[in-house]
PDB file of C-alpha atoms in Angstrom:
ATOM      1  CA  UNK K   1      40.436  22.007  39.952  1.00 52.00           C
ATOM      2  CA  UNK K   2      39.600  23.397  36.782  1.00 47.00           C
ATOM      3  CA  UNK K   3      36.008  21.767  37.476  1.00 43.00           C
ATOM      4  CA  UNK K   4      35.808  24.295  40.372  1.00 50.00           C
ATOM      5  CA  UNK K   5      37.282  27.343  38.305  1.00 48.00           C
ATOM      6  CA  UNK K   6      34.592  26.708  35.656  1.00 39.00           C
ATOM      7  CA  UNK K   7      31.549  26.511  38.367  1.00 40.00           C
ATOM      8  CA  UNK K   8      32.989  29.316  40.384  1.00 44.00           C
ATOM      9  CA  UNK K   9      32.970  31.837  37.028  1.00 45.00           C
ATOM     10  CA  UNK K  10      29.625  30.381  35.915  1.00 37.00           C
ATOM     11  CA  UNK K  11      28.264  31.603  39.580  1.00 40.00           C
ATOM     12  CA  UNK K  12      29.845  34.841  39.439  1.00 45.00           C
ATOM     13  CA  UNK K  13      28.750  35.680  36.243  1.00 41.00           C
ATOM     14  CA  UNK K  14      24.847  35.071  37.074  1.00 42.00           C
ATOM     15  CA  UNK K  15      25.358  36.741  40.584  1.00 45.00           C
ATOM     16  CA  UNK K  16      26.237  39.910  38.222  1.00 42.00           C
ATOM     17  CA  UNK K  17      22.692  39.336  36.104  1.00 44.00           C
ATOM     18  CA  UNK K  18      19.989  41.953  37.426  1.00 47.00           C
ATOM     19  CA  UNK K  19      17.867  40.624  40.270  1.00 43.00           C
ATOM     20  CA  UNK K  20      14.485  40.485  37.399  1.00 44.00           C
ATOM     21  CA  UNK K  21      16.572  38.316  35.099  1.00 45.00           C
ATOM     22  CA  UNK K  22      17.616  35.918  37.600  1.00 43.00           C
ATOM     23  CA  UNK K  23      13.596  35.777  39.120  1.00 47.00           C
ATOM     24  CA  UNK K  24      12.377  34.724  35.773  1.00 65.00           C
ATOM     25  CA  UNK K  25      10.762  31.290  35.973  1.00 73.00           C
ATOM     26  CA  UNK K  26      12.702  28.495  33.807  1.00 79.00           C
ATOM     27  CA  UNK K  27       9.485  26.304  33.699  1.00 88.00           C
ATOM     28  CA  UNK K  28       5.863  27.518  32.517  1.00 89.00           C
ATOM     29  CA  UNK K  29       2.262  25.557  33.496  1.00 94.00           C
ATOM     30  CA  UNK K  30       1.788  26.104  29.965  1.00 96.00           C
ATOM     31  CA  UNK K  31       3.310  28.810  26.961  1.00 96.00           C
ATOM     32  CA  UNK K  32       2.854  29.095  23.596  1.00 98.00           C
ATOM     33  CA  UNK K  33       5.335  29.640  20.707  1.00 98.00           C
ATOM     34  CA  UNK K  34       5.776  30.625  17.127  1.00 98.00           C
ATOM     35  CA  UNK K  35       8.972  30.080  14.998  1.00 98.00           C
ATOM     36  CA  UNK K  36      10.630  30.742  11.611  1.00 98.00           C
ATOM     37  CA  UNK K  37      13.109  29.294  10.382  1.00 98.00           C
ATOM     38  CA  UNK K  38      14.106  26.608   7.608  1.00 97.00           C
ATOM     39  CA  UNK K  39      13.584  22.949   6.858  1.00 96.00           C
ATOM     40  CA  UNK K  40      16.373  20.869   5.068  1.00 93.00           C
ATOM     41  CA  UNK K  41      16.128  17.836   2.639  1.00 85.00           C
ATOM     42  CA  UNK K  42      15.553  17.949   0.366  1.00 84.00           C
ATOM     43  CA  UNK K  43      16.676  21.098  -0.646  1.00 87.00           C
ATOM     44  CA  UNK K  44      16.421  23.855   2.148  1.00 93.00           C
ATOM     45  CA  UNK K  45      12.978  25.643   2.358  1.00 96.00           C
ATOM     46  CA  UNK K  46      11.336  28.849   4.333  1.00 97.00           C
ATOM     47  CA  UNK K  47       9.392  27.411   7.935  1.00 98.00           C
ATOM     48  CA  UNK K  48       7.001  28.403  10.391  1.00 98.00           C
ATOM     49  CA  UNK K  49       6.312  26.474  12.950  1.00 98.00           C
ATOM     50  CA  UNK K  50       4.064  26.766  16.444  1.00 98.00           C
ATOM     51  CA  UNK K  51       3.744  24.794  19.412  1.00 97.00           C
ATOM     52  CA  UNK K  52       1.732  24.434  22.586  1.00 97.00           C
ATOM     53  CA  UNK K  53       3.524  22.895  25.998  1.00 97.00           C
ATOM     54  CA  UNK K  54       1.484  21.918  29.148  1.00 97.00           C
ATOM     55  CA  UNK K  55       3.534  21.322  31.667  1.00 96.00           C
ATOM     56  CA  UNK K  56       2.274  17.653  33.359  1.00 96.00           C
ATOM     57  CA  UNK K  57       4.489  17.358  36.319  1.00 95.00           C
ATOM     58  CA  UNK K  58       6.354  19.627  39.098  1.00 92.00           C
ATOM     59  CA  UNK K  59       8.349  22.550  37.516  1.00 90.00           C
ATOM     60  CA  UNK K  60      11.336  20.800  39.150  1.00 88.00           C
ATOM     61  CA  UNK K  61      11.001  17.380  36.923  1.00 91.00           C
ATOM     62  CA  UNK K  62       9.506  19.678  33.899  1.00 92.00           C
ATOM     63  CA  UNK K  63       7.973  17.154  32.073  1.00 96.00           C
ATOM     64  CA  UNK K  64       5.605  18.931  29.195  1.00 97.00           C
ATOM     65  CA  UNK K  65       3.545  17.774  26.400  1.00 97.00           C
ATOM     66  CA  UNK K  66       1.334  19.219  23.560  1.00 97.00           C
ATOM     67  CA  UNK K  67       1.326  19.167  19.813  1.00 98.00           C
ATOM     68  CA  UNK K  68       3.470  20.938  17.357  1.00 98.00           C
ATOM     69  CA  UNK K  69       3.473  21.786  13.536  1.00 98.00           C
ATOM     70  CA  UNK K  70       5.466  23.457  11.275  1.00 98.00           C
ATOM     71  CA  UNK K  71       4.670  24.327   7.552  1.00 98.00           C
ATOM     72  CA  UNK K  72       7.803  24.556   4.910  1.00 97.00           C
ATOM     73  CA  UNK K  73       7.239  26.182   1.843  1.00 96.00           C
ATOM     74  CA  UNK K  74       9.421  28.061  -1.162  1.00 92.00           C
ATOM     75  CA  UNK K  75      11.761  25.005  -1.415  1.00 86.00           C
ATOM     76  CA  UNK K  76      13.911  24.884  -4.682  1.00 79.00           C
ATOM     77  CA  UNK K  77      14.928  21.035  -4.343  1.00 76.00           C
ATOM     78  CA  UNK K  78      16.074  18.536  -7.056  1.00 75.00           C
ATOM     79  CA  UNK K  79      13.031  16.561  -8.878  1.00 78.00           C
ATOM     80  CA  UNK K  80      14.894  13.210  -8.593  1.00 79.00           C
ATOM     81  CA  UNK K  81      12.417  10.460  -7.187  1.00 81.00           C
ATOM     82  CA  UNK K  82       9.899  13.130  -7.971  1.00 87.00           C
ATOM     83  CA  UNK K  83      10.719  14.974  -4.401  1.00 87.00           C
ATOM     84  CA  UNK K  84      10.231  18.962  -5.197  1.00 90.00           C
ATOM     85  CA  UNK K  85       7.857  20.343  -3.024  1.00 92.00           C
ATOM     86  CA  UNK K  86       5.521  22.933  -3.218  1.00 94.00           C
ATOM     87  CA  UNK K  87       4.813  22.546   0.996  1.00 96.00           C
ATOM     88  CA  UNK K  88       5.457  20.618   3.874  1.00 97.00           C
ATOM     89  CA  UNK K  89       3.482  20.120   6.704  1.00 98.00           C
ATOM     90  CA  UNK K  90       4.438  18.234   9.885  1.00 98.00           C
ATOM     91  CA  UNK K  91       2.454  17.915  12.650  1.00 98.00           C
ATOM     92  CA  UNK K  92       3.502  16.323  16.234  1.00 98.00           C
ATOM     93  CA  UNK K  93       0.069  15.467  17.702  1.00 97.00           C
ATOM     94  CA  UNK K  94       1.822  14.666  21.118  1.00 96.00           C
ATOM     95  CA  UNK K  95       5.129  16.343  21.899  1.00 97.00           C
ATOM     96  CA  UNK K  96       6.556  15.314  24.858  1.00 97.00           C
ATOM     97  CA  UNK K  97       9.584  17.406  26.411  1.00 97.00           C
ATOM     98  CA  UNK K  98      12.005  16.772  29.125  1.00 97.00           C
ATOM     99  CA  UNK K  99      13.682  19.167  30.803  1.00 96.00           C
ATOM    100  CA  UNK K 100      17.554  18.454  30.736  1.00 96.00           C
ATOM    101  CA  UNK K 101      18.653  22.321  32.787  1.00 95.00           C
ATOM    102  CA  UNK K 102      16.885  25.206  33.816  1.00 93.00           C
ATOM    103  CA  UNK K 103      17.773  28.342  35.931  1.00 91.00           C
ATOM    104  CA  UNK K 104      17.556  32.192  35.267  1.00 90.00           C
ATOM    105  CA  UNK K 105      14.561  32.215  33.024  1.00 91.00           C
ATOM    106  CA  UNK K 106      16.412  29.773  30.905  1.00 95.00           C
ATOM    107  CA  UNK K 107      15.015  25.939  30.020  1.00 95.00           C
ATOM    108  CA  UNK K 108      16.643  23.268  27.645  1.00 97.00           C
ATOM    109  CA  UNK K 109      14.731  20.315  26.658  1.00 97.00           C
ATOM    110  CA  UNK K 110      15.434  16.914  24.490  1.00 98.00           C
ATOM    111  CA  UNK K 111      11.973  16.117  22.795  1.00 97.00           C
ATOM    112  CA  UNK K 112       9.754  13.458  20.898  1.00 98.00           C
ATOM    113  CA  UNK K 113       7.010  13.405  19.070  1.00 98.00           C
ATOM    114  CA  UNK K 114       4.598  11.366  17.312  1.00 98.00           C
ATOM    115  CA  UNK K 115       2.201  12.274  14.488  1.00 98.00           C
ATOM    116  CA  UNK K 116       1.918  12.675  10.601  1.00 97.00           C
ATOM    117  CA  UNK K 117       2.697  14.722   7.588  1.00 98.00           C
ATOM    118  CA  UNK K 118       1.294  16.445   4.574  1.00 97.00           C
ATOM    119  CA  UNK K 119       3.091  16.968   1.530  1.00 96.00           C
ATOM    120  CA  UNK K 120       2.103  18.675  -1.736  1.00 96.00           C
ATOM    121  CA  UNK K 121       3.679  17.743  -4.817  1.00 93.00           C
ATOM    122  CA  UNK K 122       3.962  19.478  -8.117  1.00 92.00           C
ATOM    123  CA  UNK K 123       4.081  17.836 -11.346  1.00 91.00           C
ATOM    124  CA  UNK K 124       7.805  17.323 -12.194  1.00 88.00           C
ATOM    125  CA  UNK K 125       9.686  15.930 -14.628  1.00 83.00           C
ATOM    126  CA  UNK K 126      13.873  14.639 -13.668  1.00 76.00           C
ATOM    127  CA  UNK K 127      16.209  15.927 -16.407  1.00 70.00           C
ATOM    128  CA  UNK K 128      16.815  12.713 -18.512  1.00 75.00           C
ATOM    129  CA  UNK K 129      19.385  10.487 -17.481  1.00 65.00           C
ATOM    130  CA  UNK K 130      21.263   6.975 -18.659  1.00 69.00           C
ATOM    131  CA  UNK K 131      19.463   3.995 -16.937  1.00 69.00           C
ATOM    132  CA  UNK K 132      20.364   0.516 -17.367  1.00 72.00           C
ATOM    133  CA  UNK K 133      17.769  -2.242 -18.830  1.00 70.00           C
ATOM    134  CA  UNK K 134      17.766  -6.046 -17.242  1.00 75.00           C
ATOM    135  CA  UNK K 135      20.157  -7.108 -20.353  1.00 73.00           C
ATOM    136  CA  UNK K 136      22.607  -4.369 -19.584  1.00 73.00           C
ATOM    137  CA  UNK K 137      21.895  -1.884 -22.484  1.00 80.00           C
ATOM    138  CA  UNK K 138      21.856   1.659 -22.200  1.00 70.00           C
ATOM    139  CA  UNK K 139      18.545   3.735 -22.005  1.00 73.00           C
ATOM    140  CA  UNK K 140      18.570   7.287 -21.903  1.00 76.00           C
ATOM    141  CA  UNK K 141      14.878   7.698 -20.066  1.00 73.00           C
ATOM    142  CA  UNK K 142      13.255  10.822 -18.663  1.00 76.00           C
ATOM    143  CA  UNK K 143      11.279  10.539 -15.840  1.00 78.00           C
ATOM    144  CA  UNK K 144       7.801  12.005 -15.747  1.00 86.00           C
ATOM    145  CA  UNK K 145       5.982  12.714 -11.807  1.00 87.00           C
ATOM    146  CA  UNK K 146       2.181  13.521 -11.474  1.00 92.00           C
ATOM    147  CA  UNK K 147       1.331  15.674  -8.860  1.00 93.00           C
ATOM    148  CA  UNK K 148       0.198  14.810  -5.422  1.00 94.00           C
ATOM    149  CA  UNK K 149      -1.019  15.462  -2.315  1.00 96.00           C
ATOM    150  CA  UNK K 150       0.005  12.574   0.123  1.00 95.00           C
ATOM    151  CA  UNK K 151      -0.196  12.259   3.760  1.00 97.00           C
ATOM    152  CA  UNK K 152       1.904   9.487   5.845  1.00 96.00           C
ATOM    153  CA  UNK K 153       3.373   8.876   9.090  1.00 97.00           C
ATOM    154  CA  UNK K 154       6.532  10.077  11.095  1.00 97.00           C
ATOM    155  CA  UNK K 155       8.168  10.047  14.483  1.00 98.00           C
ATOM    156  CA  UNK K 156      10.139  13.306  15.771  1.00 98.00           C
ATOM    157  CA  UNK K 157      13.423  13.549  18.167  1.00 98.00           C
ATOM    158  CA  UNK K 158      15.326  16.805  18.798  1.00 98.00           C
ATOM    159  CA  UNK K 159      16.281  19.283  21.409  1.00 98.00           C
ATOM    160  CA  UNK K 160      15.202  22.810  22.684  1.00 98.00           C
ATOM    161  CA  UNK K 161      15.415  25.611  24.448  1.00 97.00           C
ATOM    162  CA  UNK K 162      13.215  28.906  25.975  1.00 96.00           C
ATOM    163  CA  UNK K 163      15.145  31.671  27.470  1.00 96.00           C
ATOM    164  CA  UNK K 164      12.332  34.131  29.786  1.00 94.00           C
ATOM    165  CA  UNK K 165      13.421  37.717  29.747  1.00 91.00           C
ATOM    166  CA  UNK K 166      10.051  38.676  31.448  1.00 90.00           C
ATOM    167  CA  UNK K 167       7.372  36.853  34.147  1.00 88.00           C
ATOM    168  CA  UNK K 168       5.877  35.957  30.532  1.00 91.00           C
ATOM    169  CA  UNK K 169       8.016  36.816  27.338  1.00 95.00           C
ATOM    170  CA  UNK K 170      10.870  34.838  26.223  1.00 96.00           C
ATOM    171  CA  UNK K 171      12.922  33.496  23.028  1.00 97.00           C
ATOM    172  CA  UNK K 172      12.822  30.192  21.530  1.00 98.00           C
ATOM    173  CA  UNK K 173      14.573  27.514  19.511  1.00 98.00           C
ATOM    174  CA  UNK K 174      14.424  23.894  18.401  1.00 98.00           C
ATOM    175  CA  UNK K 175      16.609  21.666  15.963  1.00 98.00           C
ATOM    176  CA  UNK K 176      14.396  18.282  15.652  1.00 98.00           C
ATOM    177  CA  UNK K 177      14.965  15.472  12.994  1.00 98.00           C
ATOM    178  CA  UNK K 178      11.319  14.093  11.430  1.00 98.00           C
ATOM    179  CA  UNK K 179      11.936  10.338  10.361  1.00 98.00           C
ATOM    180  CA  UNK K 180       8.901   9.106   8.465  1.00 96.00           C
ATOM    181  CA  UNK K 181       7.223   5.928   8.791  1.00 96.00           C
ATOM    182  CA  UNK K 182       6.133   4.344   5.426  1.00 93.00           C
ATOM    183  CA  UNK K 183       7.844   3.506   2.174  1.00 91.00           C
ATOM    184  CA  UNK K 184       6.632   6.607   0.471  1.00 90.00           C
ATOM    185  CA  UNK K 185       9.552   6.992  -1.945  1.00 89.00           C
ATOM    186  CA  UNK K 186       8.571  10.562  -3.169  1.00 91.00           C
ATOM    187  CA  UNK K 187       9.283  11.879   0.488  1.00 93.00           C
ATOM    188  CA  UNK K 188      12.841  12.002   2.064  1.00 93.00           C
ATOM    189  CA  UNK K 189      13.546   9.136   5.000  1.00 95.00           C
ATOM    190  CA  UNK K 190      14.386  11.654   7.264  1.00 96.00           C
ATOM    191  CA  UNK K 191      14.193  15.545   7.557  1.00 96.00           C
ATOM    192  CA  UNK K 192      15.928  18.363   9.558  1.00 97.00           C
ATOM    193  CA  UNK K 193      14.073  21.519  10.818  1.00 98.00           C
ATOM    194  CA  UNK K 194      15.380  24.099  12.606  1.00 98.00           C
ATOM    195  CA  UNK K 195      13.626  27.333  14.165  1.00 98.00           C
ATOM    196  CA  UNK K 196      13.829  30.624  16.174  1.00 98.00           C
ATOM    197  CA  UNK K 197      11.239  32.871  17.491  1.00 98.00           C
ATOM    198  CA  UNK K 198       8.661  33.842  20.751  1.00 98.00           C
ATOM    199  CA  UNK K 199       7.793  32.157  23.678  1.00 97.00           C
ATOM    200  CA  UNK K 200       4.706  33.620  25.777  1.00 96.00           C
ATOM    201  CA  UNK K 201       3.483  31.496  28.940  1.00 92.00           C
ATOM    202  CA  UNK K 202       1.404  31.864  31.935  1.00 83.00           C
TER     203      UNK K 202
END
């Protein structure tokens, strides 16, 4: 019963949505976006990300892919392991989307993604610290970091959505987890971006 109550409002509600905001397609052929936002881990960071989506089946099934890639930057995070960045960049070169709901200009997607990443490090140096040497003594030992630019591997999962208040205009989000792919210590095992910003499509 309460099944039906929740349906029956949901209906009512859109039936009271203006006749051009309920036309508004849910699924593009293919749209552009740009994003801001933030990156976390380590340490949280400024982002701005962009994305292309084609769609590759029937609006119905909305099945999309393209690539994606996001640049973090202006980071204050902890030098342990020698991790403080100066940028990030991480770069899907095949996205693929699913779409999970759509209706009223409105289009929410899980995703995944496949590709690689680019990290600049600064020299750093990790405040010093007690360490422990193979016979058990005490060391107090400061940790000195070169700086680098190193490039590796990662794999992408998350979940978006596009709300179209025009034929070709809309908003956009996505909250996607990058898990990297090598034993590169100086780089977190897995990182958390979120952003919000423009869709335009055809």
């Amino acid at each position: 019963m309460r099944a039906h109550l929740v349906a029956l409002a949901f209906v009512a509600a859109t039936s009271l949505l203006p006749a051009s905001v309920r036309a508004q397609t849910a699924v593009h052929p293919s749209s552009d976006a740009l994003y801001i936002g933030f990156r976390a881990e380590p340490g949280v960071a400024y982002l701005v990300a962009y994305d292309l989506d084609i769609l590759v089946t029937d609006a119905s099934t909305g099945i999309s892919i393209g690539p994606s890639v996001s640049i973090a930057f202006g980071g204050d995070s902890s030098t342990d392991l020698g991790r403080q960045q100066e940028y990030l960049i991480a770069a899907d070169f095949v996205r693929a989307r699913l779409t999970v709901a759509q209706g009223y200009g409105l289009r929410a997607t899980v995703l995944i993604g496949a590709g690689m990443y680019l990290v600049g490090l600064p020299e750093q140096e990790r405040a010093p610290h007690v360490a422990l040497l193979d016979d058990g003594t005490e060391v107090i030992v400061r940790e000195r970091y070169a700086s680098a630019l190193l490039p590796g591997a990662l794999l992408t999962g998350g979940v978006g959505g596009d709300w179209y208040f025009d034929a070709h205009w809309g908003i956009a989000a996505f909250l996607v987890g990058h898990v990297r792919l090598d034993d590169l210590n100086r780089m977190p095992a897995l990182w958390i971006e979120f952003g919000a910003g423009v869709r335009w499509g055809e």
